[in-house]
XYZ file of C-alpha atoms in Angstrom:
96
model
C 102.559 95.708 89.930
C 102.703 96.228 93.484
C 99.754 94.471 95.324
C 98.838 95.356 99.064
C 96.474 95.731 100.752
C 92.905 98.995 100.526
C 90.080 98.207 103.240
C 89.835 94.085 104.639
C 87.611 95.233 106.713
C 86.414 91.792 108.516
C 88.125 89.575 105.314
C 91.887 88.482 105.988
C 94.176 90.777 104.198
C 96.894 88.295 102.951
C 94.056 86.213 101.349
C 93.308 89.125 99.713
C 96.300 89.140 98.345
C 96.821 85.568 98.060
C 93.714 85.977 95.478
C 94.897 89.207 93.403
C 98.722 87.242 93.252
C 96.324 83.891 91.768
C 94.720 86.092 89.189
C 97.899 88.163 88.075
C 99.563 84.962 87.738
C 97.382 83.712 85.307
C 98.804 86.362 83.248
C 101.687 86.954 83.761
C 103.054 83.440 84.943
C 106.908 84.690 86.134
C 105.363 87.102 87.848
C 107.833 89.346 86.529
C 107.922 93.111 88.297
C 104.726 92.231 90.385
C 105.227 92.621 94.390
C 103.515 92.421 97.692
C 104.320 94.427 99.829
C 102.517 92.866 103.377
C 103.143 96.028 106.161
C 101.214 98.431 104.835
C 99.263 100.728 101.940
C 101.831 103.615 102.918
C 105.245 101.249 102.616
C 103.165 100.281 98.463
C 103.411 103.932 98.129
C 106.485 105.113 99.285
C 108.431 102.074 97.436
C 106.401 102.487 93.865
C 107.250 106.148 93.830
C 110.853 105.443 94.745
C 110.847 102.878 92.144
C 110.138 104.468 89.600
C 112.655 105.659 86.860
C 112.268 108.921 84.333
C 109.313 108.387 82.470
C 107.779 105.343 84.541
C 104.170 106.277 85.411
C 103.125 106.202 88.803
C 99.032 104.940 89.090
C 97.423 104.782 92.913
C 94.688 102.560 92.293
C 91.347 101.699 94.495
C 91.406 104.445 97.392
C 90.462 106.858 95.621
C 89.121 109.956 98.303
C 88.331 108.275 100.902
C 90.140 108.959 104.562
C 90.185 105.056 105.954
C 91.450 102.067 105.709
C 89.240 99.899 107.437
C 90.439 96.940 109.396
C 88.128 95.157 111.048
C 86.018 97.718 112.110
C 88.557 100.328 112.899
C 89.005 102.916 110.885
C 92.111 104.401 110.416
C 93.244 107.513 109.061
C 94.615 106.656 105.738
C 94.669 109.074 102.772
C 97.218 108.014 99.440
C 96.886 111.782 97.775
C 99.039 112.939 101.426
C 101.077 110.594 101.868
C 102.093 110.680 97.911
C 102.718 113.939 98.108
C 104.945 113.902 101.562
C 107.152 110.822 99.284
C 107.351 113.089 96.424
C 108.416 116.038 98.531
C 110.731 114.800 100.868
C 111.708 111.479 99.838
C 112.583 111.995 95.731
C 114.091 115.676 96.570
C 116.792 114.051 99.479
C 117.418 111.659 96.574
C 117.769 114.169 93.726
């Protein structure tokens, strides 16, 4: 399970992640296989895909087809689909 930012808008991104992690801890107290990515969503998607083993499934949730991430009212161009494609095409192929 990878925890990262979606659209924090005007909220503090760390506060949102902390809230999610508290809920996860109630179900998985040892936090086994839970990773928080603080840098950016692109890093989280990349690391999740590259960490996956044969037979694993990577499910990227939250953003849907939105073309941006909203931080403090500023919409930064971002979409999970091209990022995932880029990782699968360039990063995964270079590891084969």
